[in-house]
Coordinates of C-alpha atoms in Angstrom, one line a residue:
X1 CA -45.5 90.7 16.2
X2 CA -48.3 92.4 18.1
X3 CA -51.5 90.6 19.0
X4 CA -53.5 92.8 16.6
X5 CA -51.3 91.7 13.7
X6 CA -51.5 88.1 14.9
X7 CA -55.3 88.4 15.0
X8 CA -55.4 89.9 11.5
X9 CA -53.3 87.0 10.2
X10 CA -55.8 84.6 11.8
X11 CA -58.7 86.4 10.1
X12 CA -57.0 86.2 6.7
X13 CA -56.3 82.5 7.3
X14 CA -60.0 82.1 8.1
X15 CA -60.9 83.6 4.7
X16 CA -58.6 81.2 2.9
X17 CA -60.2 78.3 4.8
X18 CA -63.7 79.5 4.2
X19 CA -63.3 79.9 0.4
X20 CA -61.3 76.7 0.4
X21 CA -64.2 74.8 1.8
X22 CA -65.8 75.0 -1.7
X23 CA -62.8 73.1 -3.1
X24 CA -63.1 70.6 -0.2
X25 CA -66.6 69.8 -1.5
X26 CA -65.9 69.8 -5.2
X27 CA -62.7 67.7 -4.9
X28 CA -64.8 64.7 -3.9
X29 CA -66.1 64.5 -7.4
X30 CA -62.7 63.2 -8.4
X31 CA -61.1 61.7 -5.3
X32 CA -62.1 59.9 -2.2
X33 CA -61.8 61.8 1.1
X34 CA -58.6 60.2 2.3
X35 CA -56.8 60.6 -1.0
X36 CA -57.9 64.3 -1.2
X37 CA -56.7 65.2 2.3
X38 CA -53.5 63.2 1.8
X39 CA -52.6 64.9 -1.5
X40 CA -53.6 68.3 -0.1
X41 CA -51.3 67.9 2.9
X42 CA -48.5 66.5 0.7
X43 CA -48.5 69.6 -1.4
X44 CA -48.6 71.8 1.7
X45 CA -45.8 69.9 3.3
X46 CA -43.5 70.0 0.3
X47 CA -44.0 73.8 0.0
X48 CA -43.1 74.3 3.7
X49 CA -40.3 71.8 3.9
X50 CA -37.5 74.0 2.4
X51 CA -38.1 76.6 5.2
X52 CA -37.5 73.9 7.9
X53 CA -33.7 74.2 7.1
X54 CA -33.9 77.8 8.6
X55 CA -34.7 76.3 12.0
X56 CA -32.3 73.3 12.0
X57 CA -29.8 75.1 14.3
X58 CA -32.4 75.8 17.0
X59 CA -31.9 73.5 20.0
X60 CA -34.8 71.1 20.8
X61 CA -35.5 71.2 24.5
X62 CA -36.8 68.3 26.7
X63 CA -40.4 67.3 25.7
X64 CA -40.1 68.8 22.2
X65 CA -40.6 65.7 20.2
X66 CA -43.5 64.3 22.4
X67 CA -45.2 67.7 22.1
X68 CA -44.7 67.8 18.4
X69 CA -46.1 64.3 18.1
X70 CA -49.3 65.3 20.0
X71 CA -49.8 68.3 17.8
X72 CA -49.3 66.2 14.6
X73 CA -51.7 63.4 15.7
X74 CA -54.5 65.8 16.7
X75 CA -54.1 67.7 13.4
X76 CA -54.3 64.5 11.4
X77 CA -57.5 63.4 13.1
X78 CA -59.1 66.9 12.8
X79 CA -58.4 67.6 9.2
X80 CA -59.3 64.0 8.1
X81 CA -62.7 64.2 9.9
X82 CA -63.3 67.6 8.4
X83 CA -62.8 66.3 4.9
X84 CA -65.0 63.3 5.6
X85 CA -67.8 65.5 6.8
X86 CA -68.2 66.9 3.2
X87 CA -69.5 63.5 2.1
X88 CA -72.8 64.3 3.8
X89 CA -72.9 68.0 4.6
X90 CA -73.3 71.2 2.6
X91 CA -70.5 73.7 2.5
X92 CA -72.5 76.2 4.6
X93 CA -73.4 73.7 7.3
X94 CA -69.9 72.2 7.5
X95 CA -68.4 75.7 7.7
X96 CA -70.7 76.5 10.6
X97 CA -70.3 73.3 12.5
X98 CA -66.5 73.2 12.3
X99 CA -66.5 76.8 13.6
X100 CA -68.2 75.5 16.8
X101 CA -64.6 74.9 17.8
X102 CA -64.9 78.6 18.9
X103 CA -66.9 77.5 21.9
X104 CA -65.1 74.2 22.5
X105 CA -61.5 75.7 22.6
X106 CA -62.0 78.0 25.6
X107 CA -63.5 75.0 27.5
X108 CA -60.6 72.8 26.4
X109 CA -58.1 75.4 27.5
X110 CA -59.8 75.8 30.8
X111 CA -59.9 72.1 31.5
X112 CA -56.4 71.2 30.2
X113 CA -54.3 74.2 31.2
X114 CA -56.5 76.3 33.6
X115 CA -56.8 79.2 31.1
X116 CA -60.0 80.8 32.2
X117 CA -61.8 82.8 29.4
X118 CA -62.5 86.5 30.0
X119 CA -66.0 87.9 30.1
X120 CA -65.4 89.6 26.7
X121 CA -64.3 86.4 25.1
X122 CA -67.2 84.4 26.6
X123 CA -69.7 86.9 25.1
X124 CA -67.9 86.9 21.8
X125 CA -67.9 83.1 21.7
X126 CA -71.6 83.0 22.5
X127 CA -72.4 85.6 19.8
X128 CA -70.6 83.4 17.2
X129 CA -72.9 80.5 18.1
X130 CA -76.0 82.7 17.9
X131 CA -74.8 84.1 14.6
X132 CA -73.9 80.8 13.2
X133 CA -77.4 79.4 14.1
X134 CA -79.0 82.3 12.2
X135 CA -76.5 81.6 9.3
X136 CA -77.6 78.0 9.1
X137 CA -81.3 78.6 9.6
X138 CA -81.4 76.7 12.9
X139 CA -79.6 73.5 11.7
X140 CA -82.8 71.4 11.9
X141 CA -82.0 67.7 11.5
X142 CA -78.3 67.0 11.7
X143 CA -77.0 64.5 9.0
X144 CA -74.1 62.1 9.4
X145 CA -71.8 64.6 7.7
X146 CA -73.0 67.3 10.2
X147 CA -72.1 65.1 13.2
X148 CA -68.7 64.3 11.7
X149 CA -68.1 68.1 11.4
X150 CA -69.0 68.5 15.1
X151 CA -66.5 65.8 16.0
X152 CA -63.9 67.5 13.8
X153 CA -64.5 70.7 15.7
X154 CA -63.9 69.0 19.0
X155 CA -60.6 67.6 17.8
X156 CA -59.6 71.0 16.3
X157 CA -60.3 72.6 19.8
X158 CA -57.9 70.2 21.4
X159 CA -55.4 70.7 18.6
X160 CA -55.5 74.5 19.0
X161 CA -54.8 74.3 22.7
X162 CA -51.9 71.9 22.2
X163 CA -50.6 73.9 19.2
X164 CA -50.6 77.1 21.2
X165 CA -48.7 75.4 24.1
X166 CA -46.2 73.9 21.7
X167 CA -45.5 77.1 19.8
X168 CA -45.0 79.2 22.9
X169 CA -42.8 76.6 24.5
X170 CA -40.8 75.5 21.5
X171 CA -41.5 77.8 18.5
X172 CA -40.1 76.3 15.2
X173 CA -43.3 77.1 13.2
X174 CA -42.0 75.7 9.9
X175 CA -41.0 72.4 11.5
X176 CA -44.4 72.1 13.2
X177 CA -46.2 72.8 9.9
X178 CA -44.1 70.4 7.9
X179 CA -44.5 67.7 10.5
X180 CA -48.3 68.1 10.5
X181 CA -48.8 68.2 6.8
X182 CA -46.4 65.3 5.9
X183 CA -47.7 63.2 8.8
X184 CA -51.2 63.5 7.4
X185 CA -49.9 62.6 3.9
X186 CA -48.1 59.5 5.3
X187 CA -51.2 58.4 7.1
X188 CA -53.9 59.1 4.5
X189 CA -52.3 58.4 1.1
X190 CA -51.7 54.6 1.8
X191 CA -55.3 54.2 2.9
X192 CA -56.5 56.1 -0.1
X193 CA -54.5 53.8 -2.4
X194 CA -55.8 50.7 -0.7
X195 CA -59.4 51.7 -0.1
X196 CA -60.1 54.7 -2.3
X197 CA -59.6 55.7 -5.9
X198 CA -56.1 57.3 -5.7
X199 CA -54.5 57.4 -9.1
X200 CA -52.6 59.8 -11.4
X201 CA -55.7 60.2 -13.5
X202 CA -57.9 61.1 -10.6
X203 CA -55.2 63.4 -9.1
X204 CA -54.9 65.3 -12.4
X205 CA -58.6 65.7 -12.7
X206 CA -58.7 67.2 -9.2
X207 CA -55.7 69.4 -9.9
X208 CA -57.4 72.8 -9.6
X209 CA -59.0 71.9 -6.3
X210 CA -55.8 70.3 -4.9
X211 CA -53.9 73.5 -5.9
X212 CA -56.3 75.7 -3.9
X213 CA -56.3 73.3 -0.9
X214 CA -52.6 72.5 -0.9
X215 CA -51.2 76.0 -1.5
X216 CA -53.7 78.4 0.1
X217 CA -55.8 76.4 2.6
X218 CA -53.0 74.3 3.9
X219 CA -49.5 75.8 3.4
X220 CA -50.4 79.4 3.7
X221 CA -53.4 79.4 6.0
X222 CA -52.2 76.9 8.5
X223 CA -48.7 78.4 8.3
X224 CA -50.1 81.8 9.3
X225 CA -52.1 80.3 12.1
X226 CA -49.1 78.4 13.5
X227 CA -47.0 81.6 13.4
X228 CA -49.8 83.7 14.9
X229 CA -50.4 81.4 17.9
X230 CA -47.1 82.4 19.4
X231 CA -48.6 85.8 20.1
X232 CA -52.2 85.1 21.0
X233 CA -54.1 82.5 23.1
X234 CA -55.9 79.5 21.7
X235 CA -59.2 80.9 22.9
X236 CA -58.8 84.2 21.1
X237 CA -57.6 82.4 18.0
X238 CA -60.6 80.1 18.0
X239 CA -63.0 83.1 18.0
X240 CA -61.2 84.8 15.1
X241 CA -60.9 81.8 12.9
X242 CA -64.6 81.1 13.3
X243 CA -65.0 83.7 10.5
X244 CA -64.4 80.6 8.3
X245 CA -68.1 80.0 8.6
X246 CA -69.0 83.4 7.1
X247 CA -66.4 83.1 4.3
X248 CA -67.5 79.5 3.7
X249 CA -71.1 80.5 3.3
X250 CA -70.1 83.3 1.0
X251 CA -68.0 81.0 -1.2
X252 CA -70.8 78.4 -1.3
X253 CA -73.2 81.1 -2.5
X254 CA -70.9 82.4 -5.2
X255 CA -69.5 79.2 -6.6
X256 CA -72.1 76.5 -5.7
X257 CA -75.3 78.5 -5.8
X258 CA -76.1 77.8 -2.1
X259 CA -78.3 80.6 -0.9
X260 CA -78.9 82.0 2.6
X261 CA -82.1 83.6 3.9
X262 CA -82.2 87.1 5.5
X263 CA -81.7 85.4 8.8
X264 CA -78.5 83.9 7.4
X265 CA -77.2 87.4 6.4
X266 CA -78.0 88.6 9.9
X267 CA -76.0 85.7 11.4
X268 CA -73.0 86.5 9.3
X269 CA -73.1 90.1 10.5
X270 CA -73.3 89.0 14.1
X271 CA -70.3 86.6 13.7
X272 CA -68.2 89.3 12.1
X273 CA -69.0 91.8 14.8
X274 CA -68.0 89.3 17.5
X275 CA -64.8 88.4 15.8
X276 CA -63.8 92.0 15.1
X277 CA -64.5 92.9 18.7
X278 CA -62.0 90.3 19.8
X279 CA -59.4 91.2 17.1
X280 CA -59.3 94.9 17.8
X281 CA -59.6 94.8 21.6
X282 CA -56.4 92.8 22.2
X283 CA -53.5 95.3 22.3
X284 CA -50.1 93.8 23.1
X285 CA -49.2 93.4 26.7
X286 CA -46.0 95.5 26.0
X287 CA -48.3 98.5 25.3
X288 CA -50.5 98.0 28.3
X289 CA -48.5 96.7 31.3
X290 CA -44.9 96.6 32.6
X291 CA -43.2 93.3 33.3
X292 CA -44.6 91.6 36.4
X293 CA -42.5 89.1 38.3
X294 CA -45.3 86.7 39.1
X295 CA -46.7 83.4 37.7
X296 CA -48.7 83.7 34.5
X297 CA -50.8 81.3 32.5
X298 CA -49.1 79.5 29.6
X299 CA -50.7 81.7 26.9
X300 CA -49.7 84.9 28.7
X301 CA -46.1 84.3 28.0
X302 CA -44.1 86.4 25.5
X303 CA -42.4 84.9 22.5
X304 CA -39.2 84.5 24.5
X305 CA -40.8 81.5 26.2
X306 CA -39.7 79.5 23.2
X307 CA -36.5 79.0 25.1
X308 CA -38.3 77.0 27.8
X309 CA -38.6 73.3 27.4
X310 CA -41.8 72.2 29.0
X311 CA -44.8 71.1 27.0
X312 CA -47.2 69.8 29.7
X313 CA -48.2 71.7 32.9
X314 CA -46.3 69.3 35.1
X315 CA -43.1 69.9 33.1
X316 CA -43.4 73.7 33.0
X317 CA -41.6 75.9 35.5
X318 CA -44.1 77.1 38.2
X319 CA -43.0 80.7 37.9
X320 CA -42.3 82.8 34.8
X321 CA -41.5 86.4 34.4
X322 CA -43.6 87.9 31.6
X323 CA -46.1 90.6 30.8
X324 CA -49.6 90.1 32.1
X325 CA -52.4 91.0 29.8
X326 CA -54.9 93.2 31.5
X327 CA -58.4 91.6 31.3
X328 CA -61.4 90.8 33.4
X329 CA -60.2 87.3 34.4
X330 CA -56.9 85.5 34.1
X331 CA -56.7 84.9 30.3
X332 CA -54.3 84.3 27.4

């Protein structure tokens, strides 16, 4: 898969998440947040589970299970916080604030794995923030739900870095997806049964929303992201999936009657321009450069790195033959 195709998959996933944000808000009319996120991920996990059998013969290298556990734990925290934020935030505000992971992810990648962002990516990330501020009319006065959304964005940034490292080191996208989804269900559903309103009646009442969230926003959207992050860096992925804020605002306007000002429309246009500039500018390294026998950053590695076993920088081989992407600075 080329980086362009991977980026387009991420953009489509962002559209599914954005429109799915409407269901994340309306599902709370029937279920508490923990029950909603647990049932959503249970549906997604059951849909992905049959495909795990396709990967059962792939050998798990050293560090695989600890890496998978880190990915699953970060995902559970992130998606639970995201669902909780809708208790006090509008769909438009929540969509924007969660998309601030765009800026947090390059910083997390730089601090954790030394992946310095390029000048182009830095500008694009900055534009998404400016556009999102226009989109939300300045975000005056953050509510508790808004702050929860920001915390969710920080956790998503860490998750995207860890997911990218895991996928490029170990692959097995279906196993990773199923582990994440079913792990969230195992964590959230017991809490929903004890402290929420989880019941068959409530679940049936929330059926349409759960179908949208479980099938499209979870199984399909996260599945596409997991697969795409074998072929693009976490920083690039974060910029592209920030389009969720635009699609979320559009869905809120269509289905919930939330309206944006002319400044909001300008913000949406700025975000789309920034995202598309990243998506179309990243040609595959195979098209741009020959193989170079020198060390590369973790996210520069080709899909063949799935055969390597390391998950953390200290466990990873110090040198790796792979194509270098031509860019302003060392990047993914």
